[in-house]
Amino acid sequence: MRDLGTAHSTAAYLYGIDVPQPRAAPTPHLQPSIISCLECGNSYAALATHLSRIHKISVAEYRRQHNLPHTPLASLATSRIRLAAQRQPDSHESWTALRISELRRARGVSQQHFAALCKVTSTTVRNWEKGRTTPQPRARLRLQQLDPGTGS
Ligand SMILES: [Zn+2]
């Protein structure tokens, strides 16, 4: 079981998002960064794994037992981190100079044309292909869309 504080600061570091500080309890069992288990009273970032491991019950059973048909069983912060992770583009390390120039050549376009596709300047594309800079998140999303290998 990872320490909650560490898990959150790691997520904040990895995904570059602000994890909200706990505010004055909005509801008894849904706080911004933790959620309490009604079986044992301990608090976690999300309950599904804890429920199956410790109490040997499914989320569905837990919801039925505690009459919680619609309450989210992950804290707000965790849900946001999961969403951010799903939207997260490839890391900048994965966009090497070689991968970018190969992608551009596969499409048979000039640096200038490729720059237009990525909505950046041709200088930026030149810098990527020389390994001087790596694409920013917005450009990485565009690159992913252009890359047939990622299937999107
Ligand atoms: Zn519990």
PDB file of C-alpha atoms and ligand atoms in Angstrom:
ATOM      1  CA  MET A   1       0.000   0.000   0.000  1.00  0.00           C
ATOM      2  CA  ARG A   2       1.558   3.246  -1.109  1.00  0.00           C
ATOM      3  CA  ASP A   3       1.538   6.285   1.090  1.00  0.00           C
ATOM      4  CA  LEU A   4      -1.236   8.588  -0.069  1.00  0.00           C
ATOM      5  CA  GLY A   5       0.853  11.752   0.056  1.00  0.00           C
ATOM      6  CA  THR A   6       3.612  10.185  -2.012  1.00  0.00           C
ATOM      7  CA  ALA A   7       1.178   8.730  -4.511  1.00  0.00           C
ATOM      8  CA  HIS A   8      -0.412  12.109  -5.047  1.00  0.00           C
ATOM      9  CA  SER A   9       2.752  14.112  -5.323  1.00  0.00           C
ATOM     10  CA  THR A  10       4.085  11.506  -7.767  1.00  0.00           C
ATOM     11  CA  ALA A  11       0.936  11.827  -9.844  1.00  0.00           C
ATOM     12  CA  ALA A  12       1.119  15.594  -9.682  1.00  0.00           C
ATOM     13  CA  TYR A  13       4.725  15.404 -10.834  1.00  0.00           C
ATOM     14  CA  LEU A  14       4.051  12.893 -13.603  1.00  0.00           C
ATOM     15  CA  TYR A  15       0.988  14.531 -15.011  1.00  0.00           C
ATOM     16  CA  GLY A  16       1.695  18.129 -14.165  1.00  0.00           C
ATOM     17  CA  ILE A  17      -1.617  18.697 -12.495  1.00  0.00           C
ATOM     18  CA  ASP A  18      -2.498  20.316  -9.224  1.00  0.00           C
ATOM     19  CA  VAL A  19      -3.879  17.912  -6.682  1.00  0.00           C
ATOM     20  CA  PRO A  20      -6.383  19.878  -4.633  1.00  0.00           C
ATOM     21  CA  GLN A  21      -5.728  20.268  -0.927  1.00  0.00           C
ATOM     22  CA  PRO A  22      -8.426  18.794   1.304  1.00  0.00           C
ATOM     23  CA  ARG A  23     -11.047  21.435   1.988  1.00  0.00           C
ATOM     24  CA  ALA A  24     -13.513  21.503   4.846  1.00  0.00           C
ATOM     25  CA  ALA A  25     -15.278  18.141   4.479  1.00  0.00           C
ATOM     26  CA  PRO A  26     -17.766  18.547   1.597  1.00  0.00           C
ATOM     27  CA  THR A  27     -19.523  15.257   2.373  1.00  0.00           C
ATOM     28  CA  PRO A  28     -18.840  12.676   5.084  1.00  0.00           C
ATOM     29  CA  HIS A  29     -17.189  10.097   2.846  1.00  0.00           C
ATOM     30  CA  LEU A  30     -16.062  11.996  -0.232  1.00  0.00           C
ATOM     31  CA  GLN A  31     -13.167  14.334   0.346  1.00  0.00           C
ATOM     32  CA  PRO A  32     -11.048  15.782  -2.413  1.00  0.00           C
ATOM     33  CA  SER A  33      -8.024  13.548  -1.912  1.00  0.00           C
ATOM     34  CA  ILE A  34      -9.229  10.511   0.062  1.00  0.00           C
ATOM     35  CA  ILE A  35     -12.285   8.327   0.390  1.00  0.00           C
ATOM     36  CA  SER A  36     -13.198   6.403   3.520  1.00  0.00           C
ATOM     37  CA  CYS A  37     -14.056   2.725   3.511  1.00  0.00           C
ATOM     38  CA  LEU A  38     -17.305   2.192   5.371  1.00  0.00           C
ATOM     39  CA  GLU A  39     -16.271  -1.375   6.244  1.00  0.00           C
ATOM     40  CA  CYS A  40     -13.140  -0.564   8.222  1.00  0.00           C
ATOM     41  CA  GLY A  41     -13.042   3.246   8.401  1.00  0.00           C
ATOM     42  CA  ASN A  42      -9.633   3.590   6.770  1.00  0.00           C
ATOM     43  CA  SER A  43      -9.098   6.127   4.001  1.00  0.00           C
ATOM     44  CA  TYR A  44      -7.778   5.465   0.535  1.00  0.00           C
ATOM     45  CA  ALA A  45      -7.391   7.194  -2.801  1.00  0.00           C
ATOM     46  CA  ALA A  46      -9.740   4.639  -4.342  1.00  0.00           C
ATOM     47  CA  LEU A  47     -11.689   1.749  -2.883  1.00  0.00           C
ATOM     48  CA  ALA A  48     -12.146  -0.942  -5.517  1.00  0.00           C
ATOM     49  CA  THR A  49      -8.781  -2.683  -4.958  1.00  0.00           C
ATOM     50  CA  HIS A  50      -9.012  -2.317  -1.198  1.00  0.00           C
ATOM     51  CA  LEU A  51     -12.520  -3.813  -1.114  1.00  0.00           C
ATOM     52  CA  SER A  52     -11.593  -6.872  -3.125  1.00  0.00           C
ATOM     53  CA  ARG A  53      -8.266  -7.445  -1.363  1.00  0.00           C
ATOM     54  CA  ILE A  54      -9.163  -6.763   2.251  1.00  0.00           C
ATOM     55  CA  HIS A  55     -12.894  -7.325   2.517  1.00  0.00           C
ATOM     56  CA  LYS A  56     -13.237  -9.803  -0.358  1.00  0.00           C
ATOM     57  CA  ILE A  57     -16.259  -7.987  -1.743  1.00  0.00           C
ATOM     58  CA  SER A  58     -16.906  -6.371  -5.083  1.00  0.00           C
ATOM     59  CA  VAL A  59     -17.739  -2.720  -5.580  1.00  0.00           C
ATOM     60  CA  ALA A  60     -21.292  -3.803  -6.458  1.00  0.00           C
ATOM     61  CA  GLU A  61     -21.669  -5.660  -3.155  1.00  0.00           C
ATOM     62  CA  TYR A  62     -20.240  -2.713  -1.238  1.00  0.00           C
ATOM     63  CA  ARG A  63     -22.662  -0.341  -2.928  1.00  0.00           C
ATOM     64  CA  ARG A  64     -25.570  -2.635  -2.095  1.00  0.00           C
ATOM     65  CA  GLN A  65     -24.533  -3.153   1.532  1.00  0.00           C
ATOM     66  CA  HIS A  66     -24.104   0.559   2.191  1.00  0.00           C
ATOM     67  CA  ASN A  67     -26.876   1.803  -0.066  1.00  0.00           C
ATOM     68  CA  LEU A  68     -24.536   3.890  -2.220  1.00  0.00           C
ATOM     69  CA  PRO A  69     -25.822   3.356  -5.755  1.00  0.00           C
ATOM     70  CA  HIS A  70     -24.249   6.438  -7.296  1.00  0.00           C
ATOM     71  CA  THR A  71     -21.470   7.677  -5.002  1.00  0.00           C
ATOM     72  CA  PRO A  72     -18.103   7.650  -6.775  1.00  0.00           C
ATOM     73  CA  LEU A  73     -15.778   5.184  -5.074  1.00  0.00           C
ATOM     74  CA  ALA A  74     -12.627   7.029  -5.986  1.00  0.00           C
ATOM     75  CA  SER A  75     -11.732  10.355  -4.457  1.00  0.00           C
ATOM     76  CA  LEU A  76     -12.057  13.474  -6.562  1.00  0.00           C
ATOM     77  CA  ALA A  77      -8.295  13.849  -6.853  1.00  0.00           C
ATOM     78  CA  THR A  78      -7.858  10.233  -7.967  1.00  0.00           C
ATOM     79  CA  SER A  79     -10.623  10.519 -10.538  1.00  0.00           C
ATOM     80  CA  ARG A  80      -9.004  13.643 -11.927  1.00  0.00           C
ATOM     81  CA  ILE A  81      -5.603  11.966 -12.042  1.00  0.00           C
ATOM     82  CA  ARG A  82      -7.102   8.999 -13.913  1.00  0.00           C
ATOM     83  CA  LEU A  83      -8.782  11.305 -16.401  1.00  0.00           C
ATOM     84  CA  ALA A  84      -5.599  13.286 -16.883  1.00  0.00           C
ATOM     85  CA  ALA A  85      -3.679  10.036 -17.404  1.00  0.00           C
ATOM     86  CA  GLN A  86      -6.098   8.924 -20.114  1.00  0.00           C
ATOM     87  CA  ARG A  87      -5.677  12.222 -21.921  1.00  0.00           C
ATOM     88  CA  GLN A  88      -1.927  12.318 -21.378  1.00  0.00           C
ATOM     89  CA  PRO A  89       0.009  12.384 -24.653  1.00  0.00           C
ATOM     90  CA  ASP A  90       3.088  10.177 -25.136  1.00  0.00           C
ATOM     91  CA  SER A  91       5.943  11.359 -22.982  1.00  0.00           C
ATOM     92  CA  HIS A  92       8.369  13.735 -24.641  1.00  0.00           C
ATOM     93  CA  GLU A  93      11.157  11.106 -24.347  1.00  0.00           C
ATOM     94  CA  SER A  94       9.212   8.846 -26.700  1.00  0.00           C
ATOM     95  CA  TRP A  95       9.327  11.499 -29.449  1.00  0.00           C
ATOM     96  CA  THR A  96      12.942  11.186 -30.467  1.00  0.00           C
ATOM     97  CA  ALA A  97      14.459  13.117 -33.358  1.00  0.00           C
ATOM     98  CA  LEU A  98      14.519   9.881 -35.375  1.00  0.00           C
ATOM     99  CA  ARG A  99      10.882   9.002 -34.709  1.00  0.00           C
ATOM    100  CA  ILE A 100       9.735  12.470 -35.737  1.00  0.00           C
ATOM    101  CA  SER A 101      11.760  12.570 -38.948  1.00  0.00           C
ATOM    102  CA  GLU A 102      10.616   9.035 -39.818  1.00  0.00           C
ATOM    103  CA  LEU A 103       7.010   9.999 -39.252  1.00  0.00           C
ATOM    104  CA  ARG A 104       7.445  13.055 -41.474  1.00  0.00           C
ATOM    105  CA  ARG A 105       9.188  11.036 -44.212  1.00  0.00           C
ATOM    106  CA  ALA A 106       6.519   8.341 -44.027  1.00  0.00           C
ATOM    107  CA  ARG A 107       4.025  11.025 -44.902  1.00  0.00           C
ATOM    108  CA  GLY A 108       6.298  12.333 -47.655  1.00  0.00           C
ATOM    109  CA  VAL A 109       6.042  15.965 -46.617  1.00  0.00           C
ATOM    110  CA  SER A 110       8.538  18.802 -46.161  1.00  0.00           C
ATOM    111  CA  GLN A 111       9.447  20.144 -42.731  1.00  0.00           C
ATOM    112  CA  GLN A 112       7.362  23.182 -43.550  1.00  0.00           C
ATOM    113  CA  HIS A 113       4.311  21.116 -44.464  1.00  0.00           C
ATOM    114  CA  PHE A 114       4.824  18.868 -41.445  1.00  0.00           C
ATOM    115  CA  ALA A 115       5.077  21.948 -39.226  1.00  0.00           C
ATOM    116  CA  ALA A 116       1.713  23.125 -40.516  1.00  0.00           C
ATOM    117  CA  LEU A 117       0.206  19.712 -39.735  1.00  0.00           C
ATOM    118  CA  CYS A 118       1.576  19.933 -36.191  1.00  0.00           C
ATOM    119  CA  LYS A 119       0.562  23.587 -35.850  1.00  0.00           C
ATOM    120  CA  VAL A 120       4.127  24.637 -35.040  1.00  0.00           C
ATOM    121  CA  THR A 121       6.783  26.586 -36.960  1.00  0.00           C
ATOM    122  CA  SER A 122       9.173  24.883 -39.378  1.00  0.00           C
ATOM    123  CA  THR A 123      12.035  25.980 -37.093  1.00  0.00           C
ATOM    124  CA  THR A 124      10.426  23.930 -34.339  1.00  0.00           C
ATOM    125  CA  VAL A 125      10.265  20.850 -36.575  1.00  0.00           C
ATOM    126  CA  ARG A 126      13.906  21.372 -37.575  1.00  0.00           C
ATOM    127  CA  ASN A 127      14.887  21.578 -33.909  1.00  0.00           C
ATOM    128  CA  TRP A 128      12.962  18.358 -33.139  1.00  0.00           C
ATOM    129  CA  GLU A 129      14.683  16.500 -35.960  1.00  0.00           C
ATOM    130  CA  LYS A 130      18.088  17.736 -34.823  1.00  0.00           C
ATOM    131  CA  GLY A 131      17.295  16.622 -31.283  1.00  0.00           C
ATOM    132  CA  ARG A 132      17.662  20.157 -29.970  1.00  0.00           C
ATOM    133  CA  THR A 133      14.170  20.293 -28.510  1.00  0.00           C
ATOM    134  CA  THR A 134      11.334  17.859 -27.837  1.00  0.00           C
ATOM    135  CA  PRO A 135       7.652  18.465 -28.594  1.00  0.00           C
ATOM    136  CA  GLN A 136       5.444  20.170 -26.038  1.00  0.00           C
ATOM    137  CA  PRO A 137       2.316  18.269 -24.874  1.00  0.00           C
ATOM    138  CA  ARG A 138       0.005  19.932 -27.418  1.00  0.00           C
ATOM    139  CA  ALA A 139       2.361  19.135 -30.278  1.00  0.00           C
ATOM    140  CA  ARG A 140       2.785  15.561 -28.989  1.00  0.00           C
ATOM    141  CA  LEU A 141      -0.967  15.071 -29.223  1.00  0.00           C
ATOM    142  CA  ARG A 142      -0.859  16.274 -32.843  1.00  0.00           C
ATOM    143  CA  LEU A 143       2.072  13.947 -33.572  1.00  0.00           C
ATOM    144  CA  GLN A 144       0.179  11.026 -32.075  1.00  0.00           C
ATOM    145  CA  GLN A 145      -2.779  11.803 -34.321  1.00  0.00           C
ATOM    146  CA  LEU A 146      -0.445  11.853 -37.332  1.00  0.00           C
ATOM    147  CA  ASP A 147       1.271   8.605 -36.358  1.00  0.00           C
ATOM    148  CA  PRO A 148      -0.444   5.617 -38.013  1.00  0.00           C
ATOM    149  CA  GLY A 149       1.370   3.368 -35.515  1.00  0.00           C
ATOM    150  CA  THR A 150      -0.761   4.651 -32.638  1.00  0.00           C
ATOM    151  CA  GLY A 151      -3.943   3.777 -34.489  1.00  0.00           C
ATOM    152  CA  SER A 152      -5.697   7.090 -34.053  1.00  0.00           C
TER     153      SER A 152
HETATM  154 ZN    ZN B   1     -11.947  -1.266   4.453  1.00  0.00          ZN
END
